mmCIF file of C-alpha atoms and ligand atoms in Angstrom:
data_model
loop_
_atom_site.group_PDB
_atom_site.id
_atom_site.type_symbol
_atom_site.label_atom_id
_atom_site.label_comp_id
_atom_site.label_asym_id
_atom_site.label_seq_id
_atom_site.Cartn_x
_atom_site.Cartn_y
_atom_site.Cartn_z
ATOM 1 C CA UNK A 63 -5.211 7.013 5.660
ATOM 2 C CA UNK A 64 -2.612 9.453 6.016
ATOM 3 C CA UNK A 65 -0.462 12.356 5.633
ATOM 4 C CA UNK A 66 -1.430 12.153 2.021
ATOM 5 C CA UNK A 67 -4.285 14.269 3.109
ATOM 6 C CA UNK A 68 -2.100 17.020 4.309
ATOM 7 C CA UNK A 69 -2.842 20.676 4.754
ATOM 8 C CA UNK A 70 -2.522 22.600 1.587
ATOM 9 C CA UNK A 71 0.242 24.633 3.179
ATOM 10 C CA UNK A 72 2.227 21.542 4.165
ATOM 11 C CA UNK A 73 4.261 22.001 1.057
ATOM 12 C CA UNK A 74 6.831 19.277 1.526
ATOM 13 C CA UNK A 75 4.293 16.530 2.033
ATOM 14 C CA UNK A 76 2.167 17.884 -0.770
ATOM 15 C CA UNK A 77 5.028 17.860 -3.222
ATOM 16 C CA UNK A 78 6.098 14.356 -2.219
ATOM 17 C CA UNK A 79 2.595 12.893 -2.377
ATOM 18 C CA UNK A 80 1.759 14.705 -5.639
ATOM 19 C CA UNK A 81 -1.874 13.855 -6.431
ATOM 20 C CA UNK A 82 -1.797 10.470 -4.713
ATOM 21 C CA UNK A 83 -4.716 9.579 -2.422
ATOM 22 C CA UNK A 84 -4.083 5.832 -2.119
ATOM 23 C CA UNK A 85 -3.710 5.698 1.638
ATOM 24 C CA UNK A 86 -6.976 7.618 2.094
ATOM 25 C CA UNK A 87 -8.824 5.472 -0.442
ATOM 26 C CA UNK A 88 -7.635 1.870 -0.601
ATOM 27 C CA UNK A 89 -7.521 0.609 3.011
ATOM 28 C CA UNK A 90 -10.310 0.104 5.464
ATOM 29 C CA UNK A 91 -10.109 2.757 8.206
ATOM 30 C CA UNK A 92 -11.997 1.653 11.266
ATOM 31 C CA UNK A 93 -11.852 4.997 13.072
ATOM 32 C CA UNK A 94 -13.760 6.554 10.180
ATOM 33 C CA UNK A 95 -15.981 3.536 9.472
ATOM 34 C CA UNK A 96 -14.495 3.764 6.002
ATOM 35 C CA UNK A 97 -14.640 0.564 3.954
ATOM 36 C CA UNK A 98 -11.759 -0.567 1.773
ATOM 37 C CA UNK A 99 -11.650 0.766 -1.789
ATOM 38 C CA UNK A 100 -13.805 3.757 -0.934
ATOM 39 C CA UNK A 101 -12.273 7.258 -0.886
ATOM 40 C CA UNK A 102 -12.504 8.957 2.495
ATOM 41 C CA UNK A 103 -15.267 11.548 2.458
ATOM 42 C CA UNK A 104 -12.858 14.087 3.971
ATOM 43 C CA UNK A 105 -10.623 14.225 0.899
ATOM 44 C CA UNK A 106 -11.049 17.715 -0.499
ATOM 45 C CA UNK A 107 -9.039 19.803 -2.946
ATOM 46 C CA UNK A 108 -6.009 17.565 -2.714
ATOM 47 C CA UNK A 109 -5.943 17.766 1.066
ATOM 48 C CA UNK A 110 -7.719 16.603 4.178
ATOM 49 C CA UNK A 111 -10.693 18.793 5.032
ATOM 50 C CA UNK A 112 -10.383 17.955 8.735
ATOM 51 C CA UNK A 113 -6.605 18.340 8.998
ATOM 52 C CA UNK A 114 -5.735 19.731 12.426
ATOM 53 C CA UNK A 115 -9.229 19.180 13.776
ATOM 54 C CA UNK A 116 -9.968 16.890 16.706
ATOM 55 C CA UNK A 117 -12.181 14.600 14.678
ATOM 56 C CA UNK A 118 -9.272 13.619 12.469
ATOM 57 C CA UNK A 119 -8.214 10.139 13.625
ATOM 58 C CA UNK A 120 -4.814 9.870 15.272
ATOM 59 C CA UNK A 121 -3.949 7.079 12.862
ATOM 60 C CA UNK A 122 -4.239 9.544 9.980
ATOM 61 C CA UNK A 123 -1.934 12.065 11.606
ATOM 62 C CA UNK A 124 0.638 9.379 12.336
ATOM 63 C CA UNK A 125 0.620 7.734 8.941
ATOM 64 C CA UNK A 126 3.123 8.026 6.114
ATOM 65 C CA UNK A 127 3.794 5.357 3.505
ATOM 66 C CA UNK A 128 7.322 4.037 3.015
ATOM 67 C CA UNK A 129 7.889 6.331 0.057
ATOM 68 C CA UNK A 130 6.926 9.441 1.997
ATOM 69 C CA UNK A 131 8.764 8.301 5.117
ATOM 70 C CA UNK A 132 11.996 7.808 3.186
ATOM 71 C CA UNK A 133 11.643 11.168 1.442
ATOM 72 C CA UNK A 134 10.903 13.123 4.588
ATOM 73 C CA UNK A 135 13.813 11.478 6.415
ATOM 74 C CA UNK A 136 16.107 11.808 3.407
ATOM 75 C CA UNK A 137 16.880 8.153 4.043
ATOM 76 C CA UNK A 138 19.438 6.312 1.893
ATOM 77 C CA UNK A 139 16.685 4.101 0.463
ATOM 78 C CA UNK A 140 14.677 7.087 -0.784
ATOM 79 C CA UNK A 141 15.674 6.445 -4.395
ATOM 80 C CA UNK A 142 14.945 2.727 -4.181
ATOM 81 C CA UNK A 143 11.258 3.128 -3.391
ATOM 82 C CA UNK A 144 9.105 4.299 -6.332
ATOM 83 C CA UNK A 145 6.348 6.842 -5.938
ATOM 84 C CA UNK A 146 3.035 5.013 -5.410
ATOM 85 C CA UNK A 147 1.496 6.598 -8.485
ATOM 86 C CA UNK A 148 4.397 5.367 -10.609
ATOM 87 C CA UNK A 149 4.014 1.737 -9.543
ATOM 88 C CA UNK A 150 0.290 1.435 -8.775
ATOM 89 C CA UNK A 151 0.844 0.448 -5.157
ATOM 90 C CA UNK A 152 2.019 1.778 -1.831
ATOM 91 C CA UNK A 153 3.355 0.132 1.278
ATOM 92 C CA UNK A 154 4.455 0.752 4.805
ATOM 93 C CA UNK A 155 6.961 -1.141 6.837
ATOM 94 C CA UNK A 156 7.109 -2.176 10.463
ATOM 95 C CA UNK A 157 10.826 -2.789 11.054
ATOM 96 C CA UNK A 158 10.322 -3.957 14.627
ATOM 97 C CA UNK A 159 7.898 -6.749 13.724
ATOM 98 C CA UNK A 160 9.504 -7.202 10.297
ATOM 99 C CA UNK A 161 6.198 -6.763 8.463
ATOM 100 C CA UNK A 162 5.402 -4.940 5.226
ATOM 101 C CA UNK A 163 1.866 -4.076 4.152
ATOM 102 C CA UNK A 164 1.379 -3.487 0.426
ATOM 103 C CA UNK A 165 -1.819 -2.091 -1.092
ATOM 104 C CA UNK A 166 -2.334 -2.490 -4.831
ATOM 105 C CA UNK A 167 -4.407 -0.068 -6.894
ATOM 106 C CA UNK A 168 -7.312 -2.211 -8.207
ATOM 107 C CA UNK A 169 -7.517 -0.007 -11.299
ATOM 108 C CA UNK A 170 -3.923 -0.933 -12.220
ATOM 109 C CA UNK A 171 -3.340 -4.272 -10.515
ATOM 110 C CA UNK A 172 -0.364 -5.405 -12.592
ATOM 111 C CA UNK A 173 1.683 -2.220 -12.646
ATOM 112 C CA UNK A 174 3.556 -2.959 -9.427
ATOM 113 C CA UNK A 175 4.868 -6.228 -10.840
ATOM 114 C CA UNK A 176 6.385 -4.311 -13.747
ATOM 115 C CA UNK A 177 8.200 -1.897 -11.448
ATOM 116 C CA UNK A 178 11.684 -3.357 -11.120
ATOM 117 C CA UNK A 179 12.407 -0.757 -8.462
ATOM 118 C CA UNK A 180 9.560 -1.943 -6.264
ATOM 119 C CA UNK A 181 9.994 -5.644 -7.011
ATOM 120 C CA UNK A 182 13.715 -5.508 -6.249
ATOM 121 C CA UNK A 183 13.106 -3.624 -3.028
ATOM 122 C CA UNK A 184 10.412 -6.023 -1.812
ATOM 123 C CA UNK A 185 12.419 -9.086 -2.825
ATOM 124 C CA UNK A 186 15.352 -7.869 -0.773
ATOM 125 C CA UNK A 187 13.070 -7.294 2.194
ATOM 126 C CA UNK A 188 11.625 -10.810 1.968
ATOM 127 C CA UNK A 189 15.164 -12.167 1.734
ATOM 128 C CA UNK A 190 15.981 -10.235 4.901
ATOM 129 C CA UNK A 191 13.128 -11.931 6.784
ATOM 130 C CA UNK A 192 10.267 -9.477 6.346
ATOM 131 C CA UNK A 193 6.762 -10.904 5.864
ATOM 132 C CA UNK A 194 4.756 -9.241 3.084
ATOM 133 C CA UNK A 195 1.006 -8.747 3.306
ATOM 134 C CA UNK A 196 -0.143 -7.831 -0.203
ATOM 135 C CA UNK A 197 -3.733 -6.619 -0.515
ATOM 136 C CA UNK A 198 -4.836 -6.862 -4.128
ATOM 137 C CA UNK A 199 -8.393 -6.496 -5.453
ATOM 138 C CA UNK A 200 -9.975 -7.405 -2.146
ATOM 139 C CA UNK A 201 -7.756 -10.349 -1.355
ATOM 140 C CA UNK A 202 -4.681 -10.600 0.782
ATOM 141 C CA UNK A 203 -1.643 -12.744 0.164
ATOM 142 C CA UNK A 204 0.892 -13.380 2.891
ATOM 143 C CA UNK A 205 4.408 -13.991 1.606
ATOM 144 C CA UNK A 206 7.139 -15.339 3.812
ATOM 145 C CA UNK A 207 9.807 -16.535 1.369
ATOM 146 C CA UNK A 208 11.395 -15.503 -1.935
ATOM 147 C CA UNK A 209 9.961 -18.529 -3.763
ATOM 148 C CA UNK A 210 6.371 -17.567 -2.995
ATOM 149 C CA UNK A 211 7.159 -13.987 -3.940
ATOM 150 C CA UNK A 212 8.347 -15.172 -7.363
ATOM 151 C CA UNK A 213 5.146 -17.202 -7.782
ATOM 152 C CA UNK A 214 3.025 -14.177 -6.994
ATOM 153 C CA UNK A 215 4.939 -12.173 -9.593
ATOM 154 C CA UNK A 216 4.535 -14.845 -12.254
ATOM 155 C CA UNK A 217 0.848 -15.628 -11.818
ATOM 156 C CA UNK A 218 -2.353 -13.685 -11.211
ATOM 157 C CA UNK A 219 -3.533 -15.505 -8.109
ATOM 158 C CA UNK A 220 -6.362 -13.062 -7.526
ATOM 159 C CA UNK A 221 -7.919 -13.827 -10.916
ATOM 160 C CA UNK A 222 -7.414 -17.553 -10.359
ATOM 161 C CA UNK A 223 -9.037 -17.450 -6.949
ATOM 162 C CA UNK A 224 -11.912 -15.325 -8.214
ATOM 163 C CA UNK A 225 -12.504 -17.628 -11.157
ATOM 164 C CA UNK A 226 -12.448 -20.800 -9.146
ATOM 165 C CA UNK A 227 -14.042 -19.415 -6.021
ATOM 166 C CA UNK A 228 -11.340 -20.659 -3.723
ATOM 167 C CA UNK A 229 -7.954 -19.826 -2.358
ATOM 168 C CA UNK A 230 -5.171 -21.233 -4.491
ATOM 169 C CA UNK A 231 -1.604 -22.228 -3.832
ATOM 170 C CA UNK A 232 -0.823 -19.563 -1.282
ATOM 171 C CA UNK A 233 -1.762 -21.009 2.110
ATOM 172 C CA UNK A 234 -2.759 -17.769 3.745
ATOM 173 C CA UNK A 235 -4.610 -16.310 0.795
ATOM 174 C CA UNK A 236 -7.840 -14.776 2.056
ATOM 175 C CA UNK A 237 -10.528 -12.262 1.263
ATOM 176 C CA UNK A 238 -10.253 -8.920 3.021
ATOM 177 C CA UNK A 239 -12.449 -5.862 3.238
ATOM 178 C CA UNK A 240 -15.012 -5.149 0.605
ATOM 179 C CA UNK A 241 -14.784 -5.947 -3.066
ATOM 180 C CA UNK A 242 -13.062 -3.215 -5.067
ATOM 181 C CA UNK A 243 -15.070 -1.443 -7.728
ATOM 182 C CA UNK A 244 -14.930 -3.109 -11.147
HETATM 183 S S1 LIG B 529 -9.513 11.890 7.540
HETATM 184 FE FE1 LIG B 529 -8.121 13.000 6.193
HETATM 185 S S2 LIG B 529 -6.142 11.933 6.410
HETATM 186 FE FE2 LIG B 529 -7.725 10.571 7.261
HETATM 187 S S3 LIG B 529 -8.295 9.227 5.555
HETATM 188 FE FE3 LIG B 529 -9.693 10.958 5.518
HETATM 189 S S4 LIG B 529 -8.784 12.462 4.104
HETATM 190 FE FE4 LIG B 529 -7.202 10.971 4.681
HETATM 191 S S1 LIG B 530 0.243 6.560 -0.215
HETATM 192 FE FE1 LIG B 530 2.095 7.731 0.323
HETATM 193 S S2 LIG B 530 2.390 9.139 -1.408
HETATM 194 FE FE2 LIG B 530 0.282 8.376 -1.512
HETATM 195 S S3 LIG B 530 -0.939 9.900 -0.418
HETATM 196 FE FE3 LIG B 530 -0.386 8.282 1.070
HETATM 197 S S4 LIG B 530 1.488 9.029 2.065
HETATM 198 FE FE4 LIG B 530 1.239 10.239 0.155
#
């Protein structure tokens, strides 16, 4: 849900987001009654068809993922956060509550683990006390320590949980939203 769906003339955002639509497709957006893993019906021609109109939810106008936020602010960490399309995932960070929310592309669920840029960045954040909420193929894992983060990287907990019909190893592992398309 986000600035991904910018006006066509919002050139800076457009160039930063490229063709990404993750934040308008992967999460559940209550204000739009949009289920998870379902593209928003307002995505049109690489932009948001209701941009600037009152029916556009405030949450959309306010949103930018960590990649876009760092680029727009020209923040020092801008080169340490990969573009979502290059790592198959996007995230946003709440520095006040020390929370990070990661959304994994269900069509490429393992790509983020192969992105040393993203893995290194997230590992550092966990080491600094941030809690990660990783939403992957309809399940959410909550990671509070570097050891659990390493376990998540080494094993496909989503496949294990799906296969065995139960949550495995990660205490706060749970099902979220709707099931992503196969
Ligand atoms: S309303 Fe626009 S910005 Fe919000 S999710 Fe839909 S396309 Fe994206
Ligand atoms: S996830 Fe980030 S890069 Fe992708 S559309 Fe949303 S704001 Fe743009």
